[in-house]
Coordinates of C-alpha atoms in Angstrom, one line a residue:
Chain A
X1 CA 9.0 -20.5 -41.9
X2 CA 12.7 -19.9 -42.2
X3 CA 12.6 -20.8 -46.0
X4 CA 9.6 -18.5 -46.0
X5 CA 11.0 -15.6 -44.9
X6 CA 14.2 -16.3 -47.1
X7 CA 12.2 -16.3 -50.1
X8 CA 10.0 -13.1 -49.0
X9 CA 13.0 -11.3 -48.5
X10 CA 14.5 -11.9 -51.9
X11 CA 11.4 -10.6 -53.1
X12 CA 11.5 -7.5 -51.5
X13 CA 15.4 -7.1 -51.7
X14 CA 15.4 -7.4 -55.4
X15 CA 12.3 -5.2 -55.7
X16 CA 12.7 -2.3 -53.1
X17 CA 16.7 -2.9 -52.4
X18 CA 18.4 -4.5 -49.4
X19 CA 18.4 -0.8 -47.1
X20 CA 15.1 0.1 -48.1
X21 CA 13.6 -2.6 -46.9
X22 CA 13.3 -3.2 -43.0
X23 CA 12.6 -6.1 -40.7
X24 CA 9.1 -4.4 -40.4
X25 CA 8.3 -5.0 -44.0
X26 CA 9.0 -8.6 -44.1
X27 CA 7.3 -9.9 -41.2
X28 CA 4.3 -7.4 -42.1
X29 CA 4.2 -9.3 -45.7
X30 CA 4.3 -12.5 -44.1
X31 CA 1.7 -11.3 -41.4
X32 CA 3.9 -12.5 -38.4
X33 CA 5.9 -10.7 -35.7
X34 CA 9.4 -9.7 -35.1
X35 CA 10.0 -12.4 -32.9
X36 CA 9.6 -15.0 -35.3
X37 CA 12.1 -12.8 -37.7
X38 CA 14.8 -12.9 -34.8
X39 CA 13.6 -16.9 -33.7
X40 CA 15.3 -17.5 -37.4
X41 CA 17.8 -14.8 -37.8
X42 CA 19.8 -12.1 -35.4
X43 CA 19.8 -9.0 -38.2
X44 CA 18.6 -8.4 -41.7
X45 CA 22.4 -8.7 -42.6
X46 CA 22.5 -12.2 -41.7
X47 CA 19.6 -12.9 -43.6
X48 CA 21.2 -11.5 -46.8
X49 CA 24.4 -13.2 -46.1
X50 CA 22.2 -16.6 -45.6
X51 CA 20.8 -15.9 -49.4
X52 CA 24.4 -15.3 -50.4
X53 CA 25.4 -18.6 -48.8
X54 CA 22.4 -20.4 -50.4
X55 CA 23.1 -19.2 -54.0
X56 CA 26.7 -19.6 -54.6
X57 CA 26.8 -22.9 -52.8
X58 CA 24.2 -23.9 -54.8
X59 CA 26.1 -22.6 -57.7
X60 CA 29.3 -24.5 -56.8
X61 CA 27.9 -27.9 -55.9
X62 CA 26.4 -27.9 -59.4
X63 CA 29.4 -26.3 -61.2
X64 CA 31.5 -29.4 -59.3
X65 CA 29.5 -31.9 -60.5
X66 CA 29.8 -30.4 -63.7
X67 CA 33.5 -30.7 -63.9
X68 CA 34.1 -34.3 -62.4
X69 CA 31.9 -35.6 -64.9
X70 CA 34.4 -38.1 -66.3
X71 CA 32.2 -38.7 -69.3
X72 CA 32.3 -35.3 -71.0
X73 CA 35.1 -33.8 -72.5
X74 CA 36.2 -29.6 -71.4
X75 CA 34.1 -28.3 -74.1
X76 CA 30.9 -29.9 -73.2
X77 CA 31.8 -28.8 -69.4
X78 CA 32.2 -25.3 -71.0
X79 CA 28.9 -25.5 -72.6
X80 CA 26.9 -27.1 -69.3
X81 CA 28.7 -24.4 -67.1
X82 CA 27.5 -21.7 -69.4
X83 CA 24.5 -23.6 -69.8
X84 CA 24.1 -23.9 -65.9
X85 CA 24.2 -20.0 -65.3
X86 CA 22.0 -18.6 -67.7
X87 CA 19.2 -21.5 -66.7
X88 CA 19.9 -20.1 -63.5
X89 CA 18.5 -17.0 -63.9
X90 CA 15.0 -18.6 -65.0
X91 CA 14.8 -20.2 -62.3
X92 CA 17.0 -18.0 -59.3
X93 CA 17.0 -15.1 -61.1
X94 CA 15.7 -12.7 -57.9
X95 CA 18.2 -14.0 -55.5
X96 CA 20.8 -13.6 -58.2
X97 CA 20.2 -10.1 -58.6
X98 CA 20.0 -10.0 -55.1
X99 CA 23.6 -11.8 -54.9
X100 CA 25.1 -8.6 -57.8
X101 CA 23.3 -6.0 -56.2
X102 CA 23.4 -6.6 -52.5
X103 CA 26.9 -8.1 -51.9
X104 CA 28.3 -4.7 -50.8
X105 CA 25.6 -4.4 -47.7
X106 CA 27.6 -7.9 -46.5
X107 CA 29.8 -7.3 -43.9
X108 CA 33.5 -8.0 -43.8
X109 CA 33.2 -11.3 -41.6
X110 CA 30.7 -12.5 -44.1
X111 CA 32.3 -11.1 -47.6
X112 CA 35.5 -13.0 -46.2
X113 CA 33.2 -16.0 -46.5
X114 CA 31.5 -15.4 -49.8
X115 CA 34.5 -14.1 -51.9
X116 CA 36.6 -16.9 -52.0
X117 CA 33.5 -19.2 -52.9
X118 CA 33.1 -16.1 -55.9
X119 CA 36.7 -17.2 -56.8
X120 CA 36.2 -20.7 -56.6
X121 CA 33.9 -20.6 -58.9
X122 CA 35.8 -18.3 -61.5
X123 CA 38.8 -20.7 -61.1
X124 CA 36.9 -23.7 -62.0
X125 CA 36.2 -22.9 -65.0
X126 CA 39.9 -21.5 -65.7
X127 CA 40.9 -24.9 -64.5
X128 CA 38.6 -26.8 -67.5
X129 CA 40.4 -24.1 -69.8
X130 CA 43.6 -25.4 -68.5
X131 CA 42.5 -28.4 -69.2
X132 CA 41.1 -28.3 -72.4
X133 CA 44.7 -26.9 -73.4
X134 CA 46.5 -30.1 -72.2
X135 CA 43.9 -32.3 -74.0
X136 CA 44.7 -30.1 -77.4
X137 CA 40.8 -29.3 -77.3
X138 CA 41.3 -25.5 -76.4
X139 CA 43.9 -23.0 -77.7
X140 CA 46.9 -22.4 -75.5
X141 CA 48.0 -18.6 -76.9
X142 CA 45.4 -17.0 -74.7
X143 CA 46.1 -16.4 -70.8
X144 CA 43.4 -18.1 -69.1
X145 CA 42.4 -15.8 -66.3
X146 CA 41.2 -13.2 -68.8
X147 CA 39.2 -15.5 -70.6
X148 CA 37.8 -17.0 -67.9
X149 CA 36.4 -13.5 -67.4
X150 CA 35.1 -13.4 -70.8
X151 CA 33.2 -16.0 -70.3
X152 CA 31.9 -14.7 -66.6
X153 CA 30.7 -11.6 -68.4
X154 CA 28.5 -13.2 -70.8
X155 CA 26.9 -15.0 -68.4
X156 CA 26.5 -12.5 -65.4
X157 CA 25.9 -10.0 -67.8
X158 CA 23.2 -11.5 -69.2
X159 CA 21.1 -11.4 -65.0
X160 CA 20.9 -7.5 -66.6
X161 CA 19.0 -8.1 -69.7
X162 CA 18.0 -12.4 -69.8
X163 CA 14.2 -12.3 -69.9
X164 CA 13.2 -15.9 -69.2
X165 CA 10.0 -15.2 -70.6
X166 CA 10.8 -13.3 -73.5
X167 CA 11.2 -14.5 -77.1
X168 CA 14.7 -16.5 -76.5
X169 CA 15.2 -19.4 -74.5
X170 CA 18.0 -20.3 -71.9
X171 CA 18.6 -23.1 -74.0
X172 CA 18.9 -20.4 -77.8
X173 CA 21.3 -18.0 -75.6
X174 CA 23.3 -20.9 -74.5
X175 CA 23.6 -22.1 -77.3
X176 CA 24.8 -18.8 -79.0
X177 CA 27.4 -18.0 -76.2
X178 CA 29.0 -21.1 -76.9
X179 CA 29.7 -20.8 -80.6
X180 CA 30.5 -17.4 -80.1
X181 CA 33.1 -18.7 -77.6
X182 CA 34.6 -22.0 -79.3
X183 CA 34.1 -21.0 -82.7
X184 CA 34.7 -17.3 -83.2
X185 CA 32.6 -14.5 -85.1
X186 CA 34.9 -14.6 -88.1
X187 CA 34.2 -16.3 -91.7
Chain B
X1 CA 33.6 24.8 -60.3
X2 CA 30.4 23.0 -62.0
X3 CA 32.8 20.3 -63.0
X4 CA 34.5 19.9 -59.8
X5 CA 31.5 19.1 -58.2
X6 CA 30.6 17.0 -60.3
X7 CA 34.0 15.5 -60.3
X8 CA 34.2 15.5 -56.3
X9 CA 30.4 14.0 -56.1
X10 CA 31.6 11.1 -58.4
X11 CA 34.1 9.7 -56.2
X12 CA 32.0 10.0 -53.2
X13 CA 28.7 8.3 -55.4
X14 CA 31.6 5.2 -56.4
X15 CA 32.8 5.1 -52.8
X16 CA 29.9 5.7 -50.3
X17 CA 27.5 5.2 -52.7
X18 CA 24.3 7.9 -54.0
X19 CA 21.8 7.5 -51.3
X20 CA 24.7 7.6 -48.5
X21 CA 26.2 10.7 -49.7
X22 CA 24.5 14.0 -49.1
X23 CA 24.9 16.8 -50.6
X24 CA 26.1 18.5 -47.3
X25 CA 29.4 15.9 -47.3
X26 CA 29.6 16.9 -51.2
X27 CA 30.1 21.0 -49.9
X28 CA 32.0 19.9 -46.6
X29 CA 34.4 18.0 -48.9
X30 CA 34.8 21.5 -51.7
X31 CA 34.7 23.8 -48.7
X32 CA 31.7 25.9 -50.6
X33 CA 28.4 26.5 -49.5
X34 CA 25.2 24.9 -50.1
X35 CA 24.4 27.3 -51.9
X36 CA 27.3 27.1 -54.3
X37 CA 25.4 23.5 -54.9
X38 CA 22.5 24.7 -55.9
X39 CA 23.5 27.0 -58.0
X40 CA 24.5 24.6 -60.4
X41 CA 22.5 21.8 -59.3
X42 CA 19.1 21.8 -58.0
X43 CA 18.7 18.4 -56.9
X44 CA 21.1 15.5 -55.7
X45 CA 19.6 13.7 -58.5
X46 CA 19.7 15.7 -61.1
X47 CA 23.5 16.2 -60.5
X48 CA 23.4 11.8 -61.1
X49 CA 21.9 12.7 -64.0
X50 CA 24.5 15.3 -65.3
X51 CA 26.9 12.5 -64.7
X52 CA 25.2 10.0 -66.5
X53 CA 24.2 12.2 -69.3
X54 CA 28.0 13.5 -69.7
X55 CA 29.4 9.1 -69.5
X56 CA 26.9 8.4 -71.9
X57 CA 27.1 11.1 -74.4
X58 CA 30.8 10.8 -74.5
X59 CA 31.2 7.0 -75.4
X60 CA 28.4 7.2 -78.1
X61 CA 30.2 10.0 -80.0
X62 CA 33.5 8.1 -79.9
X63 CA 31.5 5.1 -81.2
X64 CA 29.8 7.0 -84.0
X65 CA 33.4 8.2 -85.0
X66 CA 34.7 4.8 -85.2
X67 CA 31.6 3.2 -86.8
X68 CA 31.8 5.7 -89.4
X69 CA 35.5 5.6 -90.3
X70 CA 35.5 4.4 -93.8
X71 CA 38.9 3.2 -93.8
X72 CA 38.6 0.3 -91.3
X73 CA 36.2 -2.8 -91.8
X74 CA 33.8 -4.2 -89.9
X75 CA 35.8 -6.8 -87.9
X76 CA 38.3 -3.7 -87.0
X77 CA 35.5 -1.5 -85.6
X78 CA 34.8 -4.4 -83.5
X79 CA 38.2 -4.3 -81.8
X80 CA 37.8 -1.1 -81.5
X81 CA 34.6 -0.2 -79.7
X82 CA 36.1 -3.5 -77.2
X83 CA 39.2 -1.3 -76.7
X84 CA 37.3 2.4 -76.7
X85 CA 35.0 0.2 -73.4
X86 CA 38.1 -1.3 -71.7
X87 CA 40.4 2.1 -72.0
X88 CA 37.7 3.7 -70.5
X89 CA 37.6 1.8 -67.2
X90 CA 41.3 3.3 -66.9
X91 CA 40.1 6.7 -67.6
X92 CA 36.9 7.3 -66.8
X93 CA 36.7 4.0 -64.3
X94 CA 34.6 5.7 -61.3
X95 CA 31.8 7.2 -63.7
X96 CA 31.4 4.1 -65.2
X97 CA 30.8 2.5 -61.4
X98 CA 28.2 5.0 -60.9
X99 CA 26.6 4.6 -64.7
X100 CA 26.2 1.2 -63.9
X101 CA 25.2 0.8 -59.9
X102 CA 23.7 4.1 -59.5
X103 CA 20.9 4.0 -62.3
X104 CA 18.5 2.9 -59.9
X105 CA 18.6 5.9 -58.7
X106 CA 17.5 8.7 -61.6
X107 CA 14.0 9.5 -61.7
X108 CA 11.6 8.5 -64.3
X109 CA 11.7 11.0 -66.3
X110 CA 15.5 11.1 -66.7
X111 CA 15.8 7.5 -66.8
X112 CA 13.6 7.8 -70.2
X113 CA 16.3 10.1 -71.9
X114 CA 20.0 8.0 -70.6
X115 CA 18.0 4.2 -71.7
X116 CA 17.3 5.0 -75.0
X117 CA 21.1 6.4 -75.8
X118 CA 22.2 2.8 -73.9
X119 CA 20.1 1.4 -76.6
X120 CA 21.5 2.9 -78.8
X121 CA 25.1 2.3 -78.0
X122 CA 24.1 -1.7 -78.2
X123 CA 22.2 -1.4 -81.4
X124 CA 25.2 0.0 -83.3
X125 CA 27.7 -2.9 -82.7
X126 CA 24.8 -4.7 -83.4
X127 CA 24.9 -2.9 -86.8
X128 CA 28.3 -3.4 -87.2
X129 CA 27.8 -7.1 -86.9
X130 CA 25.0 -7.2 -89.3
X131 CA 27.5 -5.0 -91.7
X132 CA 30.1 -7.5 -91.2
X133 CA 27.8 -10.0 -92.3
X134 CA 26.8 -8.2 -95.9
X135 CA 30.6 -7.5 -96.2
X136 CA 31.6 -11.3 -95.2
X137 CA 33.9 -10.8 -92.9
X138 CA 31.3 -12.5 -89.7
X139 CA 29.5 -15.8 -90.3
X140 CA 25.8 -14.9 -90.8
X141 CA 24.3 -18.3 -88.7
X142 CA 24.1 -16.5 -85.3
X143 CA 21.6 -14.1 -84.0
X144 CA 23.6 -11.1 -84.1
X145 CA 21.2 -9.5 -81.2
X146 CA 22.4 -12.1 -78.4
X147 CA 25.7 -11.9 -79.8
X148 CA 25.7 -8.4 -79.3
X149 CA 25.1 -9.0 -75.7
X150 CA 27.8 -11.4 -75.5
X151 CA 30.3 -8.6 -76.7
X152 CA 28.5 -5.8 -73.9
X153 CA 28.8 -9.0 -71.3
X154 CA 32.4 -9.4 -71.9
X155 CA 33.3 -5.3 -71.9
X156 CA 30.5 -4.4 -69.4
X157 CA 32.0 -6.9 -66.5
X158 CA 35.7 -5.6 -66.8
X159 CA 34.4 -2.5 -65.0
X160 CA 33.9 -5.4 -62.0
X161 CA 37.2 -7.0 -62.5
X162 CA 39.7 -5.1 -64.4
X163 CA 42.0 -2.5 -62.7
X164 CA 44.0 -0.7 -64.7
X165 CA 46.4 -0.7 -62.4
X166 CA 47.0 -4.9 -62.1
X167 CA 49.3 -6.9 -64.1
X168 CA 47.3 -7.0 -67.8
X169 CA 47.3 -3.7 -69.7
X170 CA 43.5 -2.1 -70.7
X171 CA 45.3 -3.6 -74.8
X172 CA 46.4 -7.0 -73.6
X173 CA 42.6 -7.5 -72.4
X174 CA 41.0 -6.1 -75.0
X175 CA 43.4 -8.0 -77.6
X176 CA 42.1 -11.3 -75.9
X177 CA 38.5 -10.5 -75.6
X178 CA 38.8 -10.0 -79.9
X179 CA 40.7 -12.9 -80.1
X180 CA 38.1 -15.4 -78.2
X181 CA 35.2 -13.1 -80.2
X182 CA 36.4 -13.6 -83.6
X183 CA 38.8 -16.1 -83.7
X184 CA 37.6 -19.3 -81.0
X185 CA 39.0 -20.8 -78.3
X186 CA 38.4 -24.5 -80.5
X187 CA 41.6 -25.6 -81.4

């Protein structure tokens, strides 16, 4: 039921918005009462943070895997992280906009818990930059942080317009981001 | 006084947010009169719209005067819209918080005049990069509509990250986004 609710929620969150929807509309949806809502979870704002939690852990655990692959070089962990976001939104794509959209209703107990897993994730993949410098696979002119967040805004800027089901694939706009990335525009 | 409500209501819209600020904190805040409001204004919402309308109109015309500048090619007008999008988080950083969270928010009706000139704003760099393709300056083997989003993913997020204020200048970024867009980060 817990996992029920969750996913009901994101629904309606990502739908409706995180204030305009009340406890009364979830349980309604799911045809149960309030006490089963509060059985599972003290406030709507501890259900949101519990998607929060969910989704960037999620996020990170994959990410980490990602990078202590010892089999792939910084590149290919560049392209699988990229990779790993924008499949993300085919398949998470309502609790990631829920996770954009709804962070600022968090509050600042649980933001102290799900910023630094934010950065953690951003540093990761300056770390694999860093990385890729030292192995002479990636420039080392640039300062890292900012294109770490070059990389970031592709990605999370693509929750805005990424239609899983339209005419490109996860896999084509990947692909693209990649050699935009490593390779440059220019002729 | 039409443009210091306006000016007023778009730091409390970036702060509070639109559906948390009324109109009465809006007048409390100028010292007028309700009245005063809506004499200008006659909805909350329609005063959203003015500021939309007003962000909107005022990057596409810089745009259009750097797209058609003769003197500069393609890969140039590039680096420029990228630096015209990250100068304006210095300038006009609070209207572009409430262009991007507060959209939501604007009716149907006004929502089909703003998403069209959004449109349109993305469609031109995209015409740039197809330019720079006929001219030969940008290699002609990517989809130049995803990499269009890949340059709006980049810009767009600053307005999340990037304060003006911090320890990289609105040129040092932009230098680096057109450096990792044009250039690589392959060694």
């Amino acid at each position: 039921m817990k996992e029920k609710i969750r996913e009901l929620s994101i629904q309606l969150f990502a739908t409706k918005g995180f204030k305009e929807t009340s406890i009364q509309d979830i349980v309604d949806a799911l045809n149960v009462t309030k006490g089963t809502f509060y059985y599972y979870f003290t406030t709507k704002e501890q259900l949101l943070m519990d998607i929060h939690l969910k989704y960037i852990d999620e996020l990170l655990s994959k990410q980490e895997a990602i990078i202590s692959d010892k089999n792939i070089n910084c590149k290919e962990k560049l392209y699988k992280i990229v990779y790993l976001l924008i499949h993300d939104i085919k398949k998470e794509g309502l609790s990631a906009k829920v996770f954009f959209r709804e962070m600022r209703n968090l509050n600042e107990q649980h933001l102290a818990l799900i910023v630094p897993k934010r950065d953690h994730f951003r540093l990761n993949i300056q770390k694999v930059l860093d990385e890729g410098i030292s192995n002479n696979e990636i420039r080392g002119d640039l300062p890292t942080d900012i294109v770490t967040f070059s990389i970031l805004g592709m990605t999370n800027w693509s929750y805005f317009w990424f239609d899983p089901n339209g005419r490109r694939t996860d896999q084509e706009v990947s692909d693209v981001f990649i050699k935009v990335l490593l390779e440059g525009l220019e002729k």
